[in-house]
Amino acid sequence: MSALDTTSAAPSPPRSPTSALEAPAGGTPTKKVDFDVASATEAEASAPVHFTPTANIATPGAFAQPTSCKCMAALTEGGRLEPFTITRRALKPTDVAIQIKYAGVCHSDIHQARGEWSKGGVFPMVTGHEVGGVVAAVGDAVTKFSVGDVVGIGCMVDSCRSCKYCVRGDEQYCKGKGGAVFTYGDSTNKYEHSAEDEEVTNAVTYGGYSESVVVHEGFVCTIPSNLDLAAATPLLCAGVTTYSPLIHYGLRPHHKLAVVGLGGLGHMGVKFGVAMGAEVTVVSRGTGKMEDSKRLGAHHFLDSTDKEAMAVAADTFDFILDTVAANHDVGALLDLLTVDGKCVMVGIPPDAVPISAFKLIMGRKILAGSLIGGVRETQEMLDFCGRHDITCDIETIRADEVNEAWERAIASDVKYRFVIDTATL
């Protein structure tokens, strides 16, 4: 990640955002959630208000000043997650405050908190970039959302907004001075428009393992009303990470698609491939996941340890979606591709991938990669899921079970995504 510009911006003066007791002009939102509203009084302006799921949304001017909330945080690199309190910024005019209902557990959370991808992360670290919740308050210039809307945020909460990639809707590839502002462990002060007061919030992004979040409306997505919120929440990362390459690299209904690995990403690749009309094969080590692949809709199963079966499958697939994050033989996967076939990697093995150029040249094959999706494509993916009734297979956990869940995720002991019920914080 690029070096961060940590220049502080002056704190914004208190505003009077719309709260749950002050319906925004322009009518009633199309989808709302009823709150169990408790009585509350105006908080003192001299200190952050503590967020509570019922009190703050019932307070006129809620989130008009910095608001503290409970979370689960890694206080040091490699440390266990433990209860902690963070402060969210006061609403800016174009900000949305979200009462977080659910937070998905992505394997990236573990890598980041344990320094497995890079050392020198920002701690305390509050992970979680699959966030589902309800709008609790909006800034006075917000036009896209109203209090009560069911929404989500994914891996980014801002970007430079002006480079050619941001302009075209690929904020994940932002080439501003610090790149995209990621949902946790990043500096909010890369850009003036995203800046926070270091004395109040540490000017650090904190993720979804928490009670609330404040984010610019341009990085918030609407979750379709027909989808279960808990099961839809992991779509904000696992969903768009697999949807985006299938769209970008041109999966077609007549294609034979191989999804390599059946985990949090792989099971979504299967669901999307089937919904897009492809003939889907799950490729996995051993046969332990054969029955589950059929339950998810896959048409075929291929055991990658069966040399005879792999030889028979050579030169048959138009598209391979490789979701495996462990070291594995990518060259063997290229042998499965037909001429002009494409293998797209979305998993990140720890070591470099050795590939013979002959495997690509002799079949005009493509080996590519893909990183999540921009906000526009993420919304497109959610809308697609709404039309096809697609969600993630999840196991809901309490906040105090997250350390155990991380260990189980490492052992692949989950089908197929843990989701934290943040009401248990």
Coordinates of C-alpha atoms in Angstrom, one line a residue:
M1 CA 0.0 0.0 0.0
S2 CA 1.3 3.5 -0.8
A3 CA 2.6 5.8 1.9
L4 CA -0.2 7.7 3.6
D5 CA -0.7 11.4 3.8
T6 CA -1.6 11.9 7.5
T7 CA -2.1 15.6 7.5
S8 CA -5.0 16.4 9.8
A9 CA -7.9 18.5 8.8
A10 CA -9.8 20.8 11.2
P11 CA -12.8 19.2 12.8
S12 CA -16.1 20.0 11.2
P13 CA -18.5 22.1 13.2
P14 CA -21.6 20.4 14.6
R15 CA -24.5 20.0 12.1
S16 CA -28.0 19.0 12.5
P17 CA -28.4 15.8 10.3
T18 CA -31.6 14.1 9.8
S19 CA -32.3 11.5 12.5
A20 CA -35.0 8.9 12.9
L21 CA -37.3 11.5 14.5
E22 CA -36.7 14.0 11.6
A23 CA -37.9 12.4 8.4
P24 CA -36.0 13.8 5.4
A25 CA -37.8 16.0 2.9
G26 CA -39.0 14.2 -0.3
G27 CA -41.2 11.5 1.1
T28 CA -41.0 8.1 2.8
P29 CA -38.1 5.7 1.9
T30 CA -39.1 2.6 -0.1
K31 CA -37.6 0.2 2.5
K32 CA -37.4 0.8 6.2
V33 CA -36.8 -1.2 9.3
D34 CA -38.8 -0.5 12.5
F35 CA -36.7 0.4 15.5
D36 CA -37.3 -0.3 19.1
V37 CA -36.9 3.3 20.1
A38 CA -36.1 4.1 23.7
S39 CA -36.3 7.5 25.3
A40 CA -33.2 9.6 25.0
T41 CA -31.9 13.1 25.9
E42 CA -29.6 15.4 24.0
A43 CA -26.0 14.5 24.5
E44 CA -23.5 17.0 25.8
A45 CA -21.8 18.7 22.9
S46 CA -18.4 18.8 24.6
A47 CA -17.8 15.0 24.4
P48 CA -18.6 12.2 21.9
V49 CA -22.0 10.7 22.4
H50 CA -21.9 7.0 23.0
F51 CA -23.8 5.1 20.4
T52 CA -26.6 2.8 21.5
P53 CA -28.8 1.0 18.9
T54 CA -32.0 2.6 20.3
A55 CA -31.0 5.9 21.9
N56 CA -29.0 7.7 19.3
I57 CA -31.4 7.2 16.4
A58 CA -34.2 8.6 18.6
T59 CA -32.2 11.8 19.4
P60 CA -32.8 14.8 17.2
G61 CA -29.4 15.7 15.8
A62 CA -28.0 12.2 16.3
F63 CA -24.5 11.9 14.9
A64 CA -24.2 15.7 14.6
Q65 CA -21.1 15.3 16.8
P66 CA -18.5 12.5 17.1
T67 CA -20.1 9.4 18.4
S68 CA -18.4 6.5 20.3
C69 CA -19.4 2.9 19.8
K70 CA -18.5 -0.6 20.9
C71 CA -16.5 -2.9 18.7
M72 CA -14.1 -5.9 18.6
A73 CA -10.5 -4.9 17.9
A74 CA -7.1 -6.3 17.6
L75 CA -5.0 -4.0 19.9
T76 CA -1.7 -5.3 18.5
E77 CA -0.6 -7.2 15.4
G78 CA -1.4 -10.9 15.9
G79 CA -3.4 -10.2 19.1
R80 CA -6.8 -11.7 19.9
L81 CA -9.8 -9.5 19.2
E82 CA -11.3 -8.0 22.3
P83 CA -14.0 -5.5 23.3
F84 CA -13.0 -1.9 22.6
T85 CA -14.5 1.5 22.0
I86 CA -13.9 3.7 19.0
T87 CA -15.2 7.2 18.0
R88 CA -16.9 7.8 14.7
R89 CA -16.8 11.2 13.1
A90 CA -19.6 13.7 13.1
L91 CA -21.7 13.6 10.0
K92 CA -20.5 15.7 7.1
P93 CA -23.2 17.1 4.7
T94 CA -22.9 14.1 2.3
D95 CA -22.4 11.4 5.0
V96 CA -24.6 8.6 6.0
A97 CA -24.6 7.1 9.6
I98 CA -25.3 3.4 9.6
Q99 CA -26.5 1.3 12.5
I100 CA -24.5 -1.9 11.8
K101 CA -26.6 -5.1 12.1
Y102 CA -24.2 -7.7 10.7
A103 CA -20.5 -7.9 9.8
G104 CA -19.1 -10.7 7.6
V105 CA -15.8 -12.4 8.5
C106 CA -13.5 -12.4 5.5
H107 CA -10.2 -14.2 5.5
S108 CA -8.6 -10.9 4.6
D109 CA -9.5 -9.7 8.1
I110 CA -7.3 -12.4 9.6
H111 CA -4.4 -11.7 7.2
Q112 CA -4.5 -8.0 7.9
A113 CA -4.8 -8.2 11.7
R114 CA -2.0 -10.8 11.9
G115 CA 0.4 -9.0 9.6
E116 CA 0.4 -11.9 7.1
W117 CA 0.3 -9.8 4.0
S118 CA 2.4 -6.9 5.3
K119 CA 3.8 -5.7 8.5
G120 CA 3.3 -2.3 10.1
G121 CA -0.5 -2.2 10.2
V122 CA -2.4 0.5 12.2
F123 CA -3.4 -0.7 15.6
P124 CA -5.8 -0.9 17.3
M125 CA -7.4 -2.4 14.2
V126 CA -11.2 -3.0 13.8
T127 CA -11.6 -5.3 10.9
G128 CA -14.7 -6.1 8.8
H129 CA -15.4 -4.9 5.2
E130 CA -18.7 -6.8 4.7
V131 CA -21.1 -4.5 6.5
G132 CA -24.9 -4.7 6.5
G133 CA -27.2 -2.3 8.4
V134 CA -29.8 0.4 8.5
V135 CA -29.4 4.1 7.9
A136 CA -29.7 5.9 11.3
A137 CA -29.0 9.5 10.2
V138 CA -28.1 11.4 7.0
G139 CA -26.3 14.7 6.4
D140 CA -28.3 17.6 5.1
A141 CA -26.9 17.2 1.5
V142 CA -27.5 13.5 1.2
T143 CA -29.7 12.6 -1.8
K144 CA -29.5 8.9 -2.2
F145 CA -30.5 7.5 1.2
S146 CA -33.1 8.1 3.9
V147 CA -33.3 7.1 7.5
G148 CA -34.4 3.4 7.8
D149 CA -33.0 2.3 4.4
V150 CA -31.3 -1.1 4.5
V151 CA -27.8 -0.7 3.2
G152 CA -24.3 -2.1 3.0
I153 CA -20.7 -1.0 2.6
G154 CA -17.8 -3.1 1.3
C155 CA -14.0 -2.8 1.1
M156 CA -13.8 1.0 0.4
V157 CA -15.2 4.0 2.1
D158 CA -13.7 6.7 -0.1
S159 CA -11.2 7.4 -2.9
C160 CA -9.7 10.4 -4.7
R161 CA -12.9 10.6 -6.8
S162 CA -11.1 12.3 -9.6
C163 CA -8.6 9.9 -11.3
K164 CA -9.6 8.1 -14.5
Y165 CA -10.4 4.9 -12.6
C166 CA -12.6 6.6 -10.1
V167 CA -14.4 8.6 -12.8
R168 CA -15.2 5.4 -14.7
G169 CA -16.5 3.6 -11.5
D170 CA -13.4 1.5 -10.7
E171 CA -12.6 3.1 -7.4
Q172 CA -10.8 -0.1 -6.2
Y173 CA -8.0 0.8 -8.6
C174 CA -7.9 4.5 -7.5
K175 CA -4.6 6.1 -8.5
G176 CA -5.0 9.1 -6.2
K177 CA -2.0 10.0 -4.0
G178 CA -2.9 7.2 -1.6
G179 CA -5.3 5.0 -3.6
A180 CA -8.7 4.1 -2.3
V181 CA -9.5 4.6 1.4
F182 CA -10.1 1.1 2.6
T183 CA -12.7 0.3 5.2
Y184 CA -10.3 -0.5 7.9
G185 CA -6.7 0.0 8.8
D186 CA -6.3 3.0 6.5
S187 CA -5.8 6.7 6.8
T188 CA -8.9 8.9 6.3
N189 CA -6.5 11.9 5.6
K190 CA -5.3 10.8 2.2
Y191 CA -7.7 13.4 0.8
E192 CA -9.2 16.6 2.1
H193 CA -12.8 15.5 1.4
S194 CA -12.3 12.3 3.6
A195 CA -10.2 13.9 6.3
E196 CA -11.0 13.5 10.0
D197 CA -9.6 15.2 13.2
E198 CA -6.8 13.0 14.5
E199 CA -7.6 14.2 18.1
V200 CA -11.1 12.8 17.8
T201 CA -11.1 9.7 15.6
N202 CA -7.3 9.0 15.2
A203 CA -8.0 9.7 11.4
V204 CA -8.0 5.9 10.9
T205 CA -10.7 3.8 9.3
Y206 CA -12.4 1.2 11.5
G207 CA -14.3 -1.6 10.0
G208 CA -17.6 -3.4 10.5
Y209 CA -17.0 -5.4 13.7
S210 CA -18.7 -2.5 15.5
E211 CA -22.0 -0.9 16.3
S212 CA -22.1 2.0 13.8
V213 CA -20.2 3.6 10.9
V214 CA -20.2 7.0 9.2
V215 CA -19.4 7.0 5.5
H216 CA -19.8 9.2 2.4
E217 CA -23.1 8.3 0.6
G218 CA -21.2 7.6 -2.6
F219 CA -19.7 4.4 -1.0
V220 CA -23.0 3.1 0.4
C221 CA -25.1 0.5 -1.5
T222 CA -28.7 -0.5 -1.2
I223 CA -29.5 -4.1 -0.3
P224 CA -32.6 -5.5 -2.0
S225 CA -35.5 -5.8 0.3
N226 CA -36.2 -9.5 -0.6
L227 CA -32.8 -10.6 0.6
D228 CA -32.1 -11.7 4.2
L229 CA -29.8 -9.0 5.6
A230 CA -27.4 -11.4 7.5
A231 CA -27.0 -13.6 4.5
A232 CA -26.7 -10.7 2.1
T233 CA -24.0 -8.9 4.1
P234 CA -21.0 -11.0 2.8
L235 CA -22.0 -10.1 -0.7
L236 CA -20.3 -6.8 -0.1
C237 CA -16.9 -8.6 -0.5
A238 CA -17.3 -12.3 -1.3
G239 CA -20.1 -11.5 -3.7
V240 CA -18.5 -8.7 -5.8
T241 CA -15.1 -10.4 -5.7
T242 CA -16.5 -13.3 -7.7
Y243 CA -19.2 -11.5 -9.7
S244 CA -16.9 -8.8 -11.1
P245 CA -14.4 -11.1 -13.0
L246 CA -17.2 -13.2 -14.4
I247 CA -18.8 -10.0 -15.9
H248 CA -15.5 -8.3 -16.9
Y249 CA -13.9 -11.3 -18.6
G250 CA -17.1 -12.2 -20.4
L251 CA -18.7 -15.4 -19.0
R252 CA -21.4 -16.5 -21.3
P253 CA -24.4 -18.9 -20.9
H254 CA -22.9 -21.5 -23.2
H255 CA -19.5 -21.5 -21.4
K256 CA -18.1 -24.3 -19.4
L257 CA -17.0 -22.7 -16.1
A258 CA -14.7 -24.3 -13.5
V259 CA -14.8 -22.9 -10.0
V260 CA -11.6 -23.9 -8.2
G261 CA -12.0 -24.1 -4.5
L262 CA -15.3 -24.3 -2.6
G263 CA -15.1 -21.8 0.2
G264 CA -16.4 -18.3 0.9
L265 CA -15.5 -17.1 -2.6
G266 CA -16.0 -20.4 -4.4
H267 CA -19.5 -21.1 -3.3
M268 CA -20.5 -17.6 -4.6
G269 CA -18.7 -18.3 -7.9
V270 CA -20.9 -21.4 -8.2
K271 CA -24.1 -19.6 -7.5
F272 CA -23.3 -16.8 -9.9
G273 CA -22.1 -19.1 -12.7
V274 CA -25.3 -21.2 -12.5
A275 CA -27.5 -18.0 -12.4
M276 CA -25.6 -16.7 -15.5
G277 CA -26.5 -19.9 -17.4
A278 CA -23.0 -21.5 -17.5
E279 CA -22.3 -25.2 -17.1
V280 CA -20.5 -25.2 -13.8
T281 CA -17.9 -27.7 -12.5
V282 CA -16.4 -27.4 -9.0
V283 CA -12.7 -28.3 -8.8
S284 CA -11.5 -29.3 -5.4
R285 CA -8.9 -31.5 -3.7
G286 CA -10.5 -34.8 -2.8
T287 CA -14.2 -35.6 -2.9
G288 CA -15.3 -34.2 0.5
K289 CA -17.2 -31.3 -1.0
M290 CA -18.8 -33.1 -3.9
E291 CA -22.3 -33.3 -2.3
D292 CA -22.2 -29.7 -1.2
S293 CA -21.2 -28.6 -4.7
K294 CA -24.3 -30.3 -6.1
R295 CA -26.5 -28.7 -3.4
L296 CA -25.2 -25.3 -4.5
G297 CA -26.2 -26.0 -8.1
A298 CA -22.9 -27.2 -9.7
H299 CA -23.4 -29.6 -12.6
H300 CA -20.2 -31.5 -12.2
F301 CA -17.3 -32.1 -9.7
L302 CA -13.6 -32.6 -10.5
D303 CA -11.2 -34.0 -8.0
S304 CA -7.9 -32.2 -8.7
T305 CA -5.9 -35.0 -7.0
D306 CA -7.3 -37.6 -9.5
K307 CA -4.7 -37.5 -12.3
E308 CA -6.8 -39.6 -14.7
A309 CA -9.9 -37.3 -14.2
M310 CA -7.7 -34.2 -14.7
A311 CA -6.3 -35.6 -17.9
V312 CA -9.9 -36.3 -19.2
A313 CA -10.9 -32.8 -18.3
A314 CA -8.0 -31.2 -20.2
D315 CA -8.9 -28.7 -23.0
T316 CA -12.6 -28.5 -21.9
F317 CA -13.2 -25.3 -20.0
D318 CA -13.8 -21.8 -21.4
F319 CA -13.4 -20.1 -18.1
I320 CA -11.8 -20.9 -14.8
L321 CA -12.4 -18.9 -11.6
D322 CA -9.6 -19.7 -9.2
T323 CA -10.5 -18.8 -5.7
V324 CA -7.8 -20.7 -3.8
A325 CA -5.6 -18.6 -1.5
A326 CA -3.1 -21.4 -0.7
N327 CA -0.1 -22.3 -2.9
H328 CA -1.3 -24.6 -5.7
D329 CA -0.4 -25.7 -9.2
V330 CA -1.9 -23.0 -11.5
G331 CA -0.2 -24.5 -14.5
A332 CA -2.3 -27.6 -14.0
L333 CA -5.4 -25.4 -14.2
L334 CA -4.2 -23.9 -17.4
D335 CA -4.1 -27.4 -18.9
L336 CA -7.9 -27.6 -18.4
L337 CA -8.6 -24.5 -20.5
T338 CA -9.6 -24.8 -24.2
V339 CA -8.1 -22.5 -26.8
D340 CA -8.8 -18.8 -25.9
G341 CA -9.8 -19.9 -22.4
K342 CA -9.4 -17.6 -19.4
C343 CA -8.2 -18.4 -15.9
V344 CA -8.9 -15.5 -13.5
M345 CA -7.4 -15.5 -10.0
V346 CA -9.2 -13.9 -7.1
G347 CA -7.5 -15.9 -4.3
I348 CA -4.0 -14.7 -3.3
P349 CA -1.5 -17.5 -2.6
P350 CA 1.4 -16.5 -0.3
D351 CA 4.1 -17.3 -2.8
A352 CA 4.8 -16.2 -6.3
V353 CA 3.0 -18.3 -9.0
P354 CA 5.5 -20.0 -11.4
I355 CA 4.0 -20.3 -14.9
S356 CA 5.5 -21.6 -18.1
A357 CA 4.8 -19.1 -20.9
F358 CA 4.3 -22.1 -23.2
K359 CA 1.1 -23.0 -21.3
L360 CA -0.3 -19.6 -22.4
I361 CA 1.2 -19.3 -25.8
M362 CA 0.3 -22.7 -27.2
G363 CA -3.4 -22.2 -26.5
R364 CA -3.8 -18.4 -26.7
K365 CA -4.9 -18.6 -23.1
I366 CA -5.3 -15.8 -20.7
L367 CA -4.2 -15.8 -17.0
A368 CA -5.6 -12.8 -15.2
G369 CA -6.6 -11.4 -11.8
S370 CA -9.4 -9.3 -10.4
L371 CA -9.8 -7.2 -7.2
I372 CA -13.4 -6.7 -5.8
G373 CA -15.4 -4.2 -7.8
G374 CA -16.3 -0.5 -7.9
V375 CA -19.3 0.9 -6.1
R376 CA -21.4 0.9 -9.2
E377 CA -20.6 -2.7 -10.0
T378 CA -21.2 -3.7 -6.4
Q379 CA -24.7 -2.2 -6.6
E380 CA -25.2 -4.0 -9.9
M381 CA -24.2 -7.3 -8.2
L382 CA -26.6 -6.7 -5.3
D383 CA -29.4 -6.0 -7.8
F384 CA -28.5 -9.2 -9.7
C385 CA -28.7 -11.1 -6.4
G386 CA -32.1 -9.6 -5.6
R387 CA -33.5 -10.7 -9.0
H388 CA -32.1 -14.2 -8.6
D389 CA -32.6 -14.5 -4.9
I390 CA -28.9 -15.2 -4.3
T391 CA -27.3 -14.8 -0.8
C392 CA -24.3 -16.4 0.9
D393 CA -24.4 -19.5 3.0
I394 CA -23.7 -18.3 6.5
E395 CA -23.2 -19.2 10.1
T396 CA -24.2 -16.4 12.4
I397 CA -22.0 -15.9 15.5
R398 CA -21.9 -13.7 18.6
A399 CA -19.2 -11.1 18.9
D400 CA -17.5 -13.0 21.7
E401 CA -17.1 -16.0 19.4
V402 CA -15.1 -14.2 16.7
N403 CA -11.7 -15.4 17.8
E404 CA -12.9 -19.0 17.6
A405 CA -14.5 -18.2 14.3
W406 CA -11.2 -17.0 12.9
E407 CA -9.5 -20.2 13.9
R408 CA -12.3 -22.2 12.3
A409 CA -12.1 -20.1 9.1
I410 CA -8.4 -20.9 8.9
A411 CA -9.2 -24.6 9.2
S412 CA -12.0 -24.3 6.5
D413 CA -14.5 -25.2 9.2
V414 CA -17.4 -23.1 8.0
K415 CA -20.0 -23.3 5.3
Y416 CA -19.3 -20.8 4.0
R417 CA -19.1 -17.4 5.8
F418 CA -19.2 -16.4 9.4
V419 CA -21.4 -13.3 10.1
I420 CA -21.3 -11.4 13.4
D421 CA -24.6 -10.3 14.9
T422 CA -23.4 -6.9 16.1
A423 CA -26.3 -6.7 18.6
T424 CA -24.1 -9.0 20.7
L425 CA -21.3 -6.5 21.0

